[in-house]
Tab-separated table of C-alpha atoms in Angstrom:
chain	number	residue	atom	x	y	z
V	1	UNK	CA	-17.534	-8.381	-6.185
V	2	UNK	CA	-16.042	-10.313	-3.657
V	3	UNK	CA	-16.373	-10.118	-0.399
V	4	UNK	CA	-13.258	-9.439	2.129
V	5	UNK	CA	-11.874	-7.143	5.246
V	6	UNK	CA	-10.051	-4.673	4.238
V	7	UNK	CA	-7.209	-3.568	6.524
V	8	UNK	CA	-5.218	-0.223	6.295
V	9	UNK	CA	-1.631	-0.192	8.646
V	10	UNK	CA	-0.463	3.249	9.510
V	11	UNK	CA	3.272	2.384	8.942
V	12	UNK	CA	5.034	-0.558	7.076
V	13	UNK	CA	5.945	-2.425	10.572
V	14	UNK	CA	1.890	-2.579	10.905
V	15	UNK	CA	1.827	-3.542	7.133
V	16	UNK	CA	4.619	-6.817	7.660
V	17	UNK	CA	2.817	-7.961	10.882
V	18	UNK	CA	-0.482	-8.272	8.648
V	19	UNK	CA	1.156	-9.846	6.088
V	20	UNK	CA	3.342	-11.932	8.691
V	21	UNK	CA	0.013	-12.969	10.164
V	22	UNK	CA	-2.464	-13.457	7.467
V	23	UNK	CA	0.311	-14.160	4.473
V	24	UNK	CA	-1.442	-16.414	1.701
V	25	UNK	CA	-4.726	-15.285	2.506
V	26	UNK	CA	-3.881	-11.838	2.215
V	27	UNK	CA	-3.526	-9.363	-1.294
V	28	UNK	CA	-1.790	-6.316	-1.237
V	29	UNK	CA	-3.483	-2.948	-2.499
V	30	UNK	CA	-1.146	-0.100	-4.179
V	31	UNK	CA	-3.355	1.517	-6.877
V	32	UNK	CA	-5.790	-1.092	-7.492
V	33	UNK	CA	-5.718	-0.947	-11.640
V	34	UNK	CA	-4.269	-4.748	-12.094
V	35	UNK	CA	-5.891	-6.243	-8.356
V	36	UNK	CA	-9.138	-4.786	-8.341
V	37	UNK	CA	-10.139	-6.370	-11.688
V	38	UNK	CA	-9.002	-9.769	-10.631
V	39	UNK	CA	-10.725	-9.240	-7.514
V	40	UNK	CA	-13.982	-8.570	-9.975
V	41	UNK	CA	-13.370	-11.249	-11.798
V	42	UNK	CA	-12.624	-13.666	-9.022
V	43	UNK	CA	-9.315	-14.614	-10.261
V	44	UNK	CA	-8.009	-14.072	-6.705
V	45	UNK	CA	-10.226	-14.426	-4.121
V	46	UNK	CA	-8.527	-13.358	-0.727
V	47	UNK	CA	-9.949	-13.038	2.731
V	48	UNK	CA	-8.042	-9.916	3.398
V	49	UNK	CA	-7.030	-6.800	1.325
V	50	UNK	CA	-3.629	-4.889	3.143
V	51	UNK	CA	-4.122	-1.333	1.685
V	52	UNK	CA	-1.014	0.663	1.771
V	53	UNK	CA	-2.107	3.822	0.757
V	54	UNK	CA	-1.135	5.606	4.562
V	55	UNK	CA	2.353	4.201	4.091
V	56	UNK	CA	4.068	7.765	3.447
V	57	UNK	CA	7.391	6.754	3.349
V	58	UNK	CA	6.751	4.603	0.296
V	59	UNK	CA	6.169	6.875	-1.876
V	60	UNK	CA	9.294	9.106	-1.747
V	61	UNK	CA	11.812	9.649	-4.392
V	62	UNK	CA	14.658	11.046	-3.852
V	63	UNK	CA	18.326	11.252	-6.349
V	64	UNK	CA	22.038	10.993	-5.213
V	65	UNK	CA	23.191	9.650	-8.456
V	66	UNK	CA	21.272	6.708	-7.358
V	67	UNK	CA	17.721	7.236	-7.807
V	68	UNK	CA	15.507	5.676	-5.149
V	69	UNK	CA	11.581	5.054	-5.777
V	70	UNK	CA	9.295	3.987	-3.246
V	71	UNK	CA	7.287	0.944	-4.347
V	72	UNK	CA	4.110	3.463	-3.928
V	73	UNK	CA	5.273	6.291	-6.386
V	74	UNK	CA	2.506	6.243	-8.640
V	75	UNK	CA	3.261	6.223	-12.606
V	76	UNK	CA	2.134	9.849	-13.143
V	77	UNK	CA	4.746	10.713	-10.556
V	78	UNK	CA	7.657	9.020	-12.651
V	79	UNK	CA	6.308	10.003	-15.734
V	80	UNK	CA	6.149	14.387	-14.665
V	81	UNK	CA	8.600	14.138	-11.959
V	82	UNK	CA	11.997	16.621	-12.777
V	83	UNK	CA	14.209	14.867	-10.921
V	84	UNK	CA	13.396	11.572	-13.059
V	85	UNK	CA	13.193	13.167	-16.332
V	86	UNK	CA	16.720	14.612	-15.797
V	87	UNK	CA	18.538	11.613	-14.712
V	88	UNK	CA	16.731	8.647	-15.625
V	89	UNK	CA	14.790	9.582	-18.886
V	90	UNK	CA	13.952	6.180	-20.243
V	91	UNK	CA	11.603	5.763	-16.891
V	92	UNK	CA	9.359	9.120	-17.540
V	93	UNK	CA	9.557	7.891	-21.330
V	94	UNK	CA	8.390	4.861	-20.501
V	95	UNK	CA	5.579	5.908	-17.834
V	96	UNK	CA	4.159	8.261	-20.053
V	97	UNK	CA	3.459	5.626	-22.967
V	98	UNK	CA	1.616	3.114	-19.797
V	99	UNK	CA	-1.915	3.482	-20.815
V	100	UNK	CA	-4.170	6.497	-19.898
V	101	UNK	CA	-3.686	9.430	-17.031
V	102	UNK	CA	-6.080	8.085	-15.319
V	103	UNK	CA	-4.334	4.785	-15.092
V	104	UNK	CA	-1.055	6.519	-14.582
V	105	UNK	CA	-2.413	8.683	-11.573
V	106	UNK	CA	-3.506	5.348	-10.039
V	107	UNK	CA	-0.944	2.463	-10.561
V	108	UNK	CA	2.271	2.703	-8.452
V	109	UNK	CA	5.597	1.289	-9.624
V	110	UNK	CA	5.650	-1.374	-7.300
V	111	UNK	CA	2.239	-2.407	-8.122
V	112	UNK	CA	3.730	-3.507	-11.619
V	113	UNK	CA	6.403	-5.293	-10.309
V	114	UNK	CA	4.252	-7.269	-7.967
V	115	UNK	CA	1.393	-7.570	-10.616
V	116	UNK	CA	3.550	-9.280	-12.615
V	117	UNK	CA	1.691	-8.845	-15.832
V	118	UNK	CA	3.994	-9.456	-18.653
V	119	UNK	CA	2.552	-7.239	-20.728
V	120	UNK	CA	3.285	-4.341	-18.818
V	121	UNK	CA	6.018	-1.324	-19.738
V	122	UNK	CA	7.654	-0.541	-16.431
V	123	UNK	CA	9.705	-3.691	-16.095
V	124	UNK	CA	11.123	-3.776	-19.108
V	125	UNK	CA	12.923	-0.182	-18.837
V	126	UNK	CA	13.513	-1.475	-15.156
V	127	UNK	CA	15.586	-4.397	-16.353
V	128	UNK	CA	17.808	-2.374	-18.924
V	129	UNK	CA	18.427	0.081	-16.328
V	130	UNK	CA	19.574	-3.042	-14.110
V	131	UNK	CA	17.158	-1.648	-11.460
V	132	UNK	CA	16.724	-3.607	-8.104
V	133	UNK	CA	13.875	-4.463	-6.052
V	134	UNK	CA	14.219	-3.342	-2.301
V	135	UNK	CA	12.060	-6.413	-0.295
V	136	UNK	CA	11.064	-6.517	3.640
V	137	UNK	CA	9.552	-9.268	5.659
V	138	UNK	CA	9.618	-8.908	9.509
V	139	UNK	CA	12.344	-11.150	9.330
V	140	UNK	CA	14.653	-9.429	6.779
V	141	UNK	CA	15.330	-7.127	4.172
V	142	UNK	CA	16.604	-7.924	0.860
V	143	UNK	CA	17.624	-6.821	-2.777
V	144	UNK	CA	16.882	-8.565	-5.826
V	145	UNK	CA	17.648	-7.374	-9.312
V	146	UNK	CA	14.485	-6.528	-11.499
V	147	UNK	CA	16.180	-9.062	-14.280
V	148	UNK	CA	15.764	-12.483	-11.630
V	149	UNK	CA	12.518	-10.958	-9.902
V	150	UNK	CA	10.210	-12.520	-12.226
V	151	UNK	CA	9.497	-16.281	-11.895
V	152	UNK	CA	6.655	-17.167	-13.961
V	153	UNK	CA	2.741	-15.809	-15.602
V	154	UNK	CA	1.905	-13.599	-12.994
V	155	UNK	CA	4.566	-15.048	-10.544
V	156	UNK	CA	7.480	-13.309	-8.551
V	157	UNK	CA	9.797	-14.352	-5.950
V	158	UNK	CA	8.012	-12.770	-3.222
V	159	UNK	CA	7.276	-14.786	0.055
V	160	UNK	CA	3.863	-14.142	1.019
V	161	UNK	CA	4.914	-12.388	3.562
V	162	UNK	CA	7.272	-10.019	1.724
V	163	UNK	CA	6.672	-6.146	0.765
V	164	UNK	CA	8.217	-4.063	-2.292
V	165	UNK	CA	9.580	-0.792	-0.568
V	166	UNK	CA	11.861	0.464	-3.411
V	167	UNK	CA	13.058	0.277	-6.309
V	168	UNK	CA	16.776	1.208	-6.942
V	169	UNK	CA	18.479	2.639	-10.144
V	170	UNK	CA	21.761	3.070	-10.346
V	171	UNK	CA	24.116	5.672	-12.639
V	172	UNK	CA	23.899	5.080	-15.723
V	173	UNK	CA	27.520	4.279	-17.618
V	174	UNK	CA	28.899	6.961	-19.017
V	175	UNK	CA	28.387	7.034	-23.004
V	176	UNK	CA	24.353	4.868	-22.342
V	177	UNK	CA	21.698	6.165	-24.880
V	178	UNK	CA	17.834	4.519	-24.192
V	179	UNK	CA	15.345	3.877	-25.574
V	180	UNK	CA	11.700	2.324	-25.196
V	181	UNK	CA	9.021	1.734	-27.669
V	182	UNK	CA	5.787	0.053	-27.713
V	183	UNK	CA	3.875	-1.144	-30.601
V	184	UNK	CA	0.229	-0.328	-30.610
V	185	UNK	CA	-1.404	-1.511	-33.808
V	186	UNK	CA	-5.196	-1.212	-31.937
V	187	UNK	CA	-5.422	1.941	-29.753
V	188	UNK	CA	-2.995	4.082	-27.678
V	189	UNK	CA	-3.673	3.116	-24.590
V	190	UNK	CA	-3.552	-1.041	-25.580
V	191	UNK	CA	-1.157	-3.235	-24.051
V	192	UNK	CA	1.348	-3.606	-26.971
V	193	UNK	CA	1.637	-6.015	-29.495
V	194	UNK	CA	5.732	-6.109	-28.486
V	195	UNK	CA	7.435	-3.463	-26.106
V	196	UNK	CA	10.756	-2.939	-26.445
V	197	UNK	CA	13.356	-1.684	-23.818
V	198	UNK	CA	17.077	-0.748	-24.834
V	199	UNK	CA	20.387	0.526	-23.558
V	200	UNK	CA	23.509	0.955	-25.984
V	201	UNK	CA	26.437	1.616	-23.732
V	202	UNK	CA	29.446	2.996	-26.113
V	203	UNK	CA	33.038	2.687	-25.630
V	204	UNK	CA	34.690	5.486	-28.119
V	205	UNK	CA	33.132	3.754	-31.472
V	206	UNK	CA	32.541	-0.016	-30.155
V	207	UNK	CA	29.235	-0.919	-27.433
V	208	UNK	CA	30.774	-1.641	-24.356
V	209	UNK	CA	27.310	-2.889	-22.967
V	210	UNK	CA	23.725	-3.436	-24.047
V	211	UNK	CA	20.466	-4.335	-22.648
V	212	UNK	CA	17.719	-5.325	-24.381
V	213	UNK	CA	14.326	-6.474	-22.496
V	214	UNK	CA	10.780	-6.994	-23.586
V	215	UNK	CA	7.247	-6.727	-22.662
V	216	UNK	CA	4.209	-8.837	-24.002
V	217	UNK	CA	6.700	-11.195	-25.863
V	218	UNK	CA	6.622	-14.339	-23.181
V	219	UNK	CA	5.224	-15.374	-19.626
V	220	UNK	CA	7.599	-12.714	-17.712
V	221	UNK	CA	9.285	-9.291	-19.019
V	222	UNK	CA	12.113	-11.078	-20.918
V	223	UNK	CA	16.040	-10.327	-21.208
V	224	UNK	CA	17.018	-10.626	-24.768
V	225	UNK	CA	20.574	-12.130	-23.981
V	226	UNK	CA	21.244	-13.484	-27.014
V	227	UNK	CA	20.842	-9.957	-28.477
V	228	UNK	CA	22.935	-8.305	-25.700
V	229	UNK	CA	25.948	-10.865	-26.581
V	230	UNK	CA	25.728	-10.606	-29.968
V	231	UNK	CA	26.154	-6.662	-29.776
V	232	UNK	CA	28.936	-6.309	-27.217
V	233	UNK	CA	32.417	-5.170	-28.624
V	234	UNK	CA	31.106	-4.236	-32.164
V	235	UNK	CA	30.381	-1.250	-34.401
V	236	UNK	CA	26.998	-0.318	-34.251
V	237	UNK	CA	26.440	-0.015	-37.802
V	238	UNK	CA	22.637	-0.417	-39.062
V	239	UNK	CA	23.906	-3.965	-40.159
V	240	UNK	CA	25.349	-5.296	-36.954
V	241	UNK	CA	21.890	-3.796	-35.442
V	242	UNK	CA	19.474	-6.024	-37.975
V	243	UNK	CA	21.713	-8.938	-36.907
V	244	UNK	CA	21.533	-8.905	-33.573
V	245	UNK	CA	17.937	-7.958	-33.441
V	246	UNK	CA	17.490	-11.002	-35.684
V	247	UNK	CA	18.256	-13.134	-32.333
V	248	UNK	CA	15.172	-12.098	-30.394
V	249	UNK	CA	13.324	-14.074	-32.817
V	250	UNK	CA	14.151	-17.215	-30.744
V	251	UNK	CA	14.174	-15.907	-27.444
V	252	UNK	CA	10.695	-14.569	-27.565
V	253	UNK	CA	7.397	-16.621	-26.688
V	254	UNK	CA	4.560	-14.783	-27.295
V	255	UNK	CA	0.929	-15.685	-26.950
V	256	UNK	CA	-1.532	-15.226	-29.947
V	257	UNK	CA	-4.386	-13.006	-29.139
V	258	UNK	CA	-6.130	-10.094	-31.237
V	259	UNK	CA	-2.778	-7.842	-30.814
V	260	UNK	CA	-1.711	-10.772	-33.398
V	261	UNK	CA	-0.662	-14.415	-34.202
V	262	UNK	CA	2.951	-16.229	-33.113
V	263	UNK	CA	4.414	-15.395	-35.753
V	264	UNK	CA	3.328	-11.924	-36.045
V	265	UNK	CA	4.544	-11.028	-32.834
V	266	UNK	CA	7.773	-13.062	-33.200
V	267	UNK	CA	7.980	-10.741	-36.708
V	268	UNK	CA	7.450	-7.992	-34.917
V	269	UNK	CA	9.686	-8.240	-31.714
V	270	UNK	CA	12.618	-8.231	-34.400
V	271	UNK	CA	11.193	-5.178	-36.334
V	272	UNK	CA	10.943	-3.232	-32.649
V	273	UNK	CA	13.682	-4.366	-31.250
V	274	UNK	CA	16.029	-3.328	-34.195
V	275	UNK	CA	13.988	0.481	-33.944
V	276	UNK	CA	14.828	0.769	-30.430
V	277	UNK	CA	18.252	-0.123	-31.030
V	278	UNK	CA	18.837	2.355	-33.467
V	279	UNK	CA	17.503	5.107	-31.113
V	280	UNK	CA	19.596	4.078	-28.444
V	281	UNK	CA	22.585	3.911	-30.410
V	282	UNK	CA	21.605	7.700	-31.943
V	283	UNK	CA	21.091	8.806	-28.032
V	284	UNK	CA	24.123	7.378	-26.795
V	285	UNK	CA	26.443	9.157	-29.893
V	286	UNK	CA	24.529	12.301	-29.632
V	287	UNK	CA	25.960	12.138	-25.668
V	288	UNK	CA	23.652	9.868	-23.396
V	289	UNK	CA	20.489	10.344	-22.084
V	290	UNK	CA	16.678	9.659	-24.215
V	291	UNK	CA	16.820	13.396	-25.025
S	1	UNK	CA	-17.980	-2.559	7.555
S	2	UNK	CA	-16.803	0.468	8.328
S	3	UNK	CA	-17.542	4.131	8.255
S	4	UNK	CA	-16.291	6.343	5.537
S	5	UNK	CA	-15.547	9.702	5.763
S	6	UNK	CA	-14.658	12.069	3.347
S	7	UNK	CA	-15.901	15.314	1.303
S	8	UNK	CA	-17.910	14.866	-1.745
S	9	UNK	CA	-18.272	17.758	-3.907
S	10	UNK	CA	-17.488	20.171	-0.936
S	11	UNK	CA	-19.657	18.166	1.689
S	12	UNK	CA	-18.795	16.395	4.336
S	13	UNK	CA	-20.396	12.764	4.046
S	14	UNK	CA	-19.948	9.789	6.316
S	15	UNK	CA	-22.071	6.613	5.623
S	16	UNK	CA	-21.193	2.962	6.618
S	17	UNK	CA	-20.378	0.595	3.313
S	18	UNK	CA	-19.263	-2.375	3.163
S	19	UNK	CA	-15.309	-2.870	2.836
S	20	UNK	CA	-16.164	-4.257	-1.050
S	21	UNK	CA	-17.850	-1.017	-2.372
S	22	UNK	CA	-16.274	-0.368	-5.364
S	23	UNK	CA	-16.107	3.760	-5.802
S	24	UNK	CA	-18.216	4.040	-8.697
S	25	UNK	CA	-21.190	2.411	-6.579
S	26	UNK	CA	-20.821	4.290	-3.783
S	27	UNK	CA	-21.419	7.319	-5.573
S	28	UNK	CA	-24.107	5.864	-7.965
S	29	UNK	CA	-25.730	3.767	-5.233
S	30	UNK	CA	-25.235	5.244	-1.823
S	31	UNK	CA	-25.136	9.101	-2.562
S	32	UNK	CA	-27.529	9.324	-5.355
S	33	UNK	CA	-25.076	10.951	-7.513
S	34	UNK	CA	-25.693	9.010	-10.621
S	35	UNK	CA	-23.877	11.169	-13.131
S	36	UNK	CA	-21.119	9.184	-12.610
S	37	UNK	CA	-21.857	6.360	-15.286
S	38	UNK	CA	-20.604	3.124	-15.601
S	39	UNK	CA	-19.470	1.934	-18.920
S	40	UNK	CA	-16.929	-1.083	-19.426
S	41	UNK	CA	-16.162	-1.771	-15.324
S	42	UNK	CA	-12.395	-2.517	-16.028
S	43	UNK	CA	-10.915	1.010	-16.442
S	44	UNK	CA	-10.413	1.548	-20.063
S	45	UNK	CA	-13.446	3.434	-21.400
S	46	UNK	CA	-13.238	6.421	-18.867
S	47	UNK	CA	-16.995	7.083	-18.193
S	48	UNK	CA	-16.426	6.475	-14.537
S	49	UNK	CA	-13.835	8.889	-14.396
S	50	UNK	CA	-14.415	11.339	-11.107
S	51	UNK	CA	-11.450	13.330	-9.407
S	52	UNK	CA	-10.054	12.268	-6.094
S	53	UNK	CA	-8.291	14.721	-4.504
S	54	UNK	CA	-7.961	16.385	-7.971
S	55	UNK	CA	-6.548	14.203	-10.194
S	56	UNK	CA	-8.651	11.951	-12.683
S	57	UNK	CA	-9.355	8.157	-11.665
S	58	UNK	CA	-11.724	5.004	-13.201
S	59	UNK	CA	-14.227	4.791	-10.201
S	60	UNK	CA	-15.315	1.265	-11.579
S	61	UNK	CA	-11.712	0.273	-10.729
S	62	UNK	CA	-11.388	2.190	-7.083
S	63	UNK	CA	-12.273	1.131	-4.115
S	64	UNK	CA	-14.555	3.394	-2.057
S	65	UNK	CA	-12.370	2.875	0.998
S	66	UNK	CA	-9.231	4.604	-1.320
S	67	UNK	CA	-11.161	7.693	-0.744
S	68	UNK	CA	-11.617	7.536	2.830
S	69	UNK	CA	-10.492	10.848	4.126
S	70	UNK	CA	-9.954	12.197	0.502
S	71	UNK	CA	-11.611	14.776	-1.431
S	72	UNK	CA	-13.727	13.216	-4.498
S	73	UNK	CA	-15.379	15.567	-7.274
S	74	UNK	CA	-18.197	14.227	-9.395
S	75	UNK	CA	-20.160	15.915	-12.623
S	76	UNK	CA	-22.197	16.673	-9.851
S	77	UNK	CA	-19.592	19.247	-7.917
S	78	UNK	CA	-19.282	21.273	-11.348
S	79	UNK	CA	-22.063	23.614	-11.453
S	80	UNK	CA	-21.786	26.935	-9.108
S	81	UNK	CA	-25.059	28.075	-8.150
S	82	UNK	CA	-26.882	26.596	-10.964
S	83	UNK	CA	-24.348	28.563	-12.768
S	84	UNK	CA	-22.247	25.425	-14.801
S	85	UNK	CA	-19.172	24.944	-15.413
S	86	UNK	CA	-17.854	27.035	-18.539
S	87	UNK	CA	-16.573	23.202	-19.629
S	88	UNK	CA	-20.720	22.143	-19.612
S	89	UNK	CA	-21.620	25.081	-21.239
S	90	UNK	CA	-18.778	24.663	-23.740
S	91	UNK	CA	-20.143	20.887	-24.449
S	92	UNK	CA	-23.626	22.572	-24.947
S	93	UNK	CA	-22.423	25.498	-27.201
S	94	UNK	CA	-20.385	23.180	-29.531
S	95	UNK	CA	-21.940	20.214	-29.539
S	96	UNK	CA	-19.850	17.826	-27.378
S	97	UNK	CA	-21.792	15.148	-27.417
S	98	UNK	CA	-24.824	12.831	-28.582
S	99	UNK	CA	-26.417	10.164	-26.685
S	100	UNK	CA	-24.786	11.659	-23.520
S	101	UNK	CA	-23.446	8.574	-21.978
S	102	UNK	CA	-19.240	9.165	-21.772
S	103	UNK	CA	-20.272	13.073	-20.923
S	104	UNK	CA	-19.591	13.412	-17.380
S	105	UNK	CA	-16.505	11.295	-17.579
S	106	UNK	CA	-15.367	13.434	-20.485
S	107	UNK	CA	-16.094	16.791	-18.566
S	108	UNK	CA	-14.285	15.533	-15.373
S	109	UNK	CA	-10.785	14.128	-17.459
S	110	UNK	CA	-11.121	17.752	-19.351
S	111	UNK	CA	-11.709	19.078	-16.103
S	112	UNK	CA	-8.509	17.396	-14.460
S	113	UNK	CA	-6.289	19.071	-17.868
S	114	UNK	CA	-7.657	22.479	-17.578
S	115	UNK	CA	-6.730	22.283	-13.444
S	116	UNK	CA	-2.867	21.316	-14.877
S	117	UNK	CA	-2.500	22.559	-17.971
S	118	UNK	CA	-5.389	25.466	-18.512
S	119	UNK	CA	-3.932	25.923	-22.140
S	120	UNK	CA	-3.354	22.923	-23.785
S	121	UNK	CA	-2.671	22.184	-27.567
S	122	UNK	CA	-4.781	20.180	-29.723
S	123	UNK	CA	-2.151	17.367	-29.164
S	124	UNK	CA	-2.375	17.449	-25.541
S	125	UNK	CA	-6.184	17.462	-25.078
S	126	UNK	CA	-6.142	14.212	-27.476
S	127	UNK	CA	-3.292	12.878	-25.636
S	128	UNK	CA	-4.672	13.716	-22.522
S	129	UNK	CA	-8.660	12.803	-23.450
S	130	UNK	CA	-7.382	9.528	-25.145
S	131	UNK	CA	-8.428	7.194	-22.703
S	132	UNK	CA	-11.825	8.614	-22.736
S	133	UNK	CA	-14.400	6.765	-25.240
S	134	UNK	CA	-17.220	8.133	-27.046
S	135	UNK	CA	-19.290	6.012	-29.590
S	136	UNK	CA	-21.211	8.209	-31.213
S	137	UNK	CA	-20.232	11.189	-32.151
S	138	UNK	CA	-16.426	10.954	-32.428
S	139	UNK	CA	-13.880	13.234	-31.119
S	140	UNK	CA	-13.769	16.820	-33.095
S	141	UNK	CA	-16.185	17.899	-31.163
S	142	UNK	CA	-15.405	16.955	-28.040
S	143	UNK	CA	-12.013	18.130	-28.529
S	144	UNK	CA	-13.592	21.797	-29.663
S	145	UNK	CA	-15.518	21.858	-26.966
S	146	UNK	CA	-12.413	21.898	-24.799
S	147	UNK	CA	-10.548	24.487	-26.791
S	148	UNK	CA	-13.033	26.770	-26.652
S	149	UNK	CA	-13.612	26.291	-22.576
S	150	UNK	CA	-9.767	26.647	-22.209
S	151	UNK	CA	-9.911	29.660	-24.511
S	152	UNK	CA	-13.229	31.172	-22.656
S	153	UNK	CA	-15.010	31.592	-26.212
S	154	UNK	CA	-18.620	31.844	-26.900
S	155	UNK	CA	-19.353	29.900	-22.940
S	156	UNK	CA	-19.577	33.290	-21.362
């Protein structure tokens, strides 16, 4: 292991003057699952760690219609919490497919967004819910959609010395089914070979609206646009569904690895993202919600 | 440097470490308490797993300064008395385990169920236990073993 100082503010105005102060040399620590192994494996070496974990007012969650989640809610929170099961079911859904409960009890939701790993869950649910990222620096505070937060492998548009407080979901339109699903040819608890995030917004017969976002199928959590156009204003029959899905085909660039080739994954992105179309469609006519 | 303070297993302990200790090495290393084991070191195989402040964690993948001022239970903290745990005796009784390795890290995530959920189905243990390897003996018996300490058989 590394060596570094370790520093631990008492409140996030103590948290932005250390980043403020020590910015590119610094890391931040939320629940340590993605950092601490790159910190193991010297894939980022910094000379000081920020720990957050006595920052209580990250981690509440509260519900107005909008549901607010400090950056330090941890996934087991999202993933048993009421108040997010009710209103925003394709978040617990999602949570509770992230791994193992021991990861879950660790990693915070604004650990995944800052992570960056493509191949996690969170940010592709976060994107079809067009969530936004609450960010602070001494100097300002600011809100960026989930969809434009990612910039590259690993990469986000965080300054260095900017901090995730929240993250912001609004109300769902009415008539929105959702759906996620992850395919896990190896073990449960893999990162997927392709995850798949939906919404299917209807509008009496025809889809109003639809999302469609990905995990594990390029360099960032990708928007499947193409997909999205093709499905606005049409009948969701099964057809229209294997047409539009279809689309991802192009948009995706995956990486060949054990979880499969190029083309496998490419394959597969269109196989998943058809399946989670056709649940979100079946949600949204059976009256909204993942239930 | 710095001084950490917390309760292990009921007892207070304060020692100096260095700001790097990972969690899993303080324990192993610094307290003696090597029933934690270390298996894979990036959080996936679950032999490391130890409660802090009650719910289940990888220690390979904590640092020890994340438990500063918390409570952390270890295989250790089970036993009452020399009395153990009715989940040990349940391993024992229905054989649990083989070589012995991913034991204590299976105990403790079974451990962190029973506290939440003290009657779980068969899905929910092996939903729940998933993330906890064992490459010998595979899972039936491990996931007896937990039925039958959640249903208080034959561990009395």
């Amino acid at each position: 292991m590394i060596s570094f100082s370790y520093l631990e503010p008492a409140d996030i105005d103590e948290a932005l003057a250390a980043l403020a102060r020590y910015g590119e040399e610094a890391k931040v620590l939320a629940g340590g699952t993605g950092l601490v192994n790159l910190l193991k494996q010297r894939l980022v070496q910094p000379t000081y760690l920020i720990g957050l974990r006595r920052l209580a007012g990250l981690k509440k969650l509260s519900y107005d219609g909008t549901l607010r989640i400090g950056a330090l809610c941890t996934q087991r929170t999202l993933e048993t919490s009421a108040l997010v099961q009710d209103h925003v079911p394709l978040l617990a859904e999602t949570c509770r497919q992230v791994a193992t409960v021991r990861i879950r009890t660790m990693a915070t939701l604004g650990g995944a967004l800052a992570h960056a790993d493509p191949n996690q869950d969170p940010p592709p649910a976060l994107i079809v819910l067009d969530a936004r990222v609450r960010v602070r620096s001494p100097q300002q505070e600011r809100e960026v959609s989930v969809d434009a937060f990612f910039t590259g492998y690993y990469e986000t548009i965080l300054a260095p010395d900017e901090l995730i407080t929240e993250v912001i979901i609004p109300p769902l339109p009415a008539g929105s089914g959702t759906a996620f699903v992850k395919f896990l040819p190896q073990t449960h608890d893999d990162y997927a070979t392709v995850a798949v995030a939906t919404r299917i917004t209807l509008d009496g017969d025809r889809i109003a609206e639809a999302r469609v976002a990905l995990g594990a199928a390029a360099a960032t959590p990708l928007r499947a646009t193409a997909v999205e156009d093709a499905l606005r204003s049409q009948v969701p029959t099964p057809t229209v569904l294997r047409e539009a899905a279809a689309l991802v085909a192009d948009a995706v660039d995956p990486t060949a690895d054990f979880r499969g080739s190029v083309a496998y994954k490419r394959d597969m992105a269109v196989v998943f993202v058809q399946r989670a179309l056709a649940q979100a469609t079946a949600r949204a006519q059976a009256g909204g919600g993942t239930a | 440097m710095r001084t950490l303070q917390l309760r292990v297993n009921g007892e207070p302990v304060a020692r100096e470490i260095p700001d790097n200790r990972l969690l899993v090495d303080f324990l192993r290393y610094d307290l003696g308490l090597t029933g934690t084991k270390e298996g894979c070191s990036v959080g996936v195989c679950g032999a490391c797993t130890v409660l802090l402040d009650g719910q289940p964690v990888s220690s390979c993948i904590a640092l020890a300064v994340m438990a500063d001022g918390c409570e952390v239970t270890t295989i250790e903290g089970l036993a009452e008395d020399d009395r153990l745990h009715p989940l040990q005796r349940a391993f024992i009784e229905y054989g649990g385990f083989q070589c012995g390795i991913c034991t204590p890290g299976q105990i403790m995530a079974a451990k962190a169920l029973l506290d939440v959920n003290p009657h779980p189905s068969k899905e929910e243990i092996q939903g729940w236990m998933m993330g906890n390897l064992c490459r010998c003996t595979g899972y039936y018996k491990i996931i007896e073993s937990i039925q039958a300490a959640a249903e208080g058989k034959g561990v009395s």
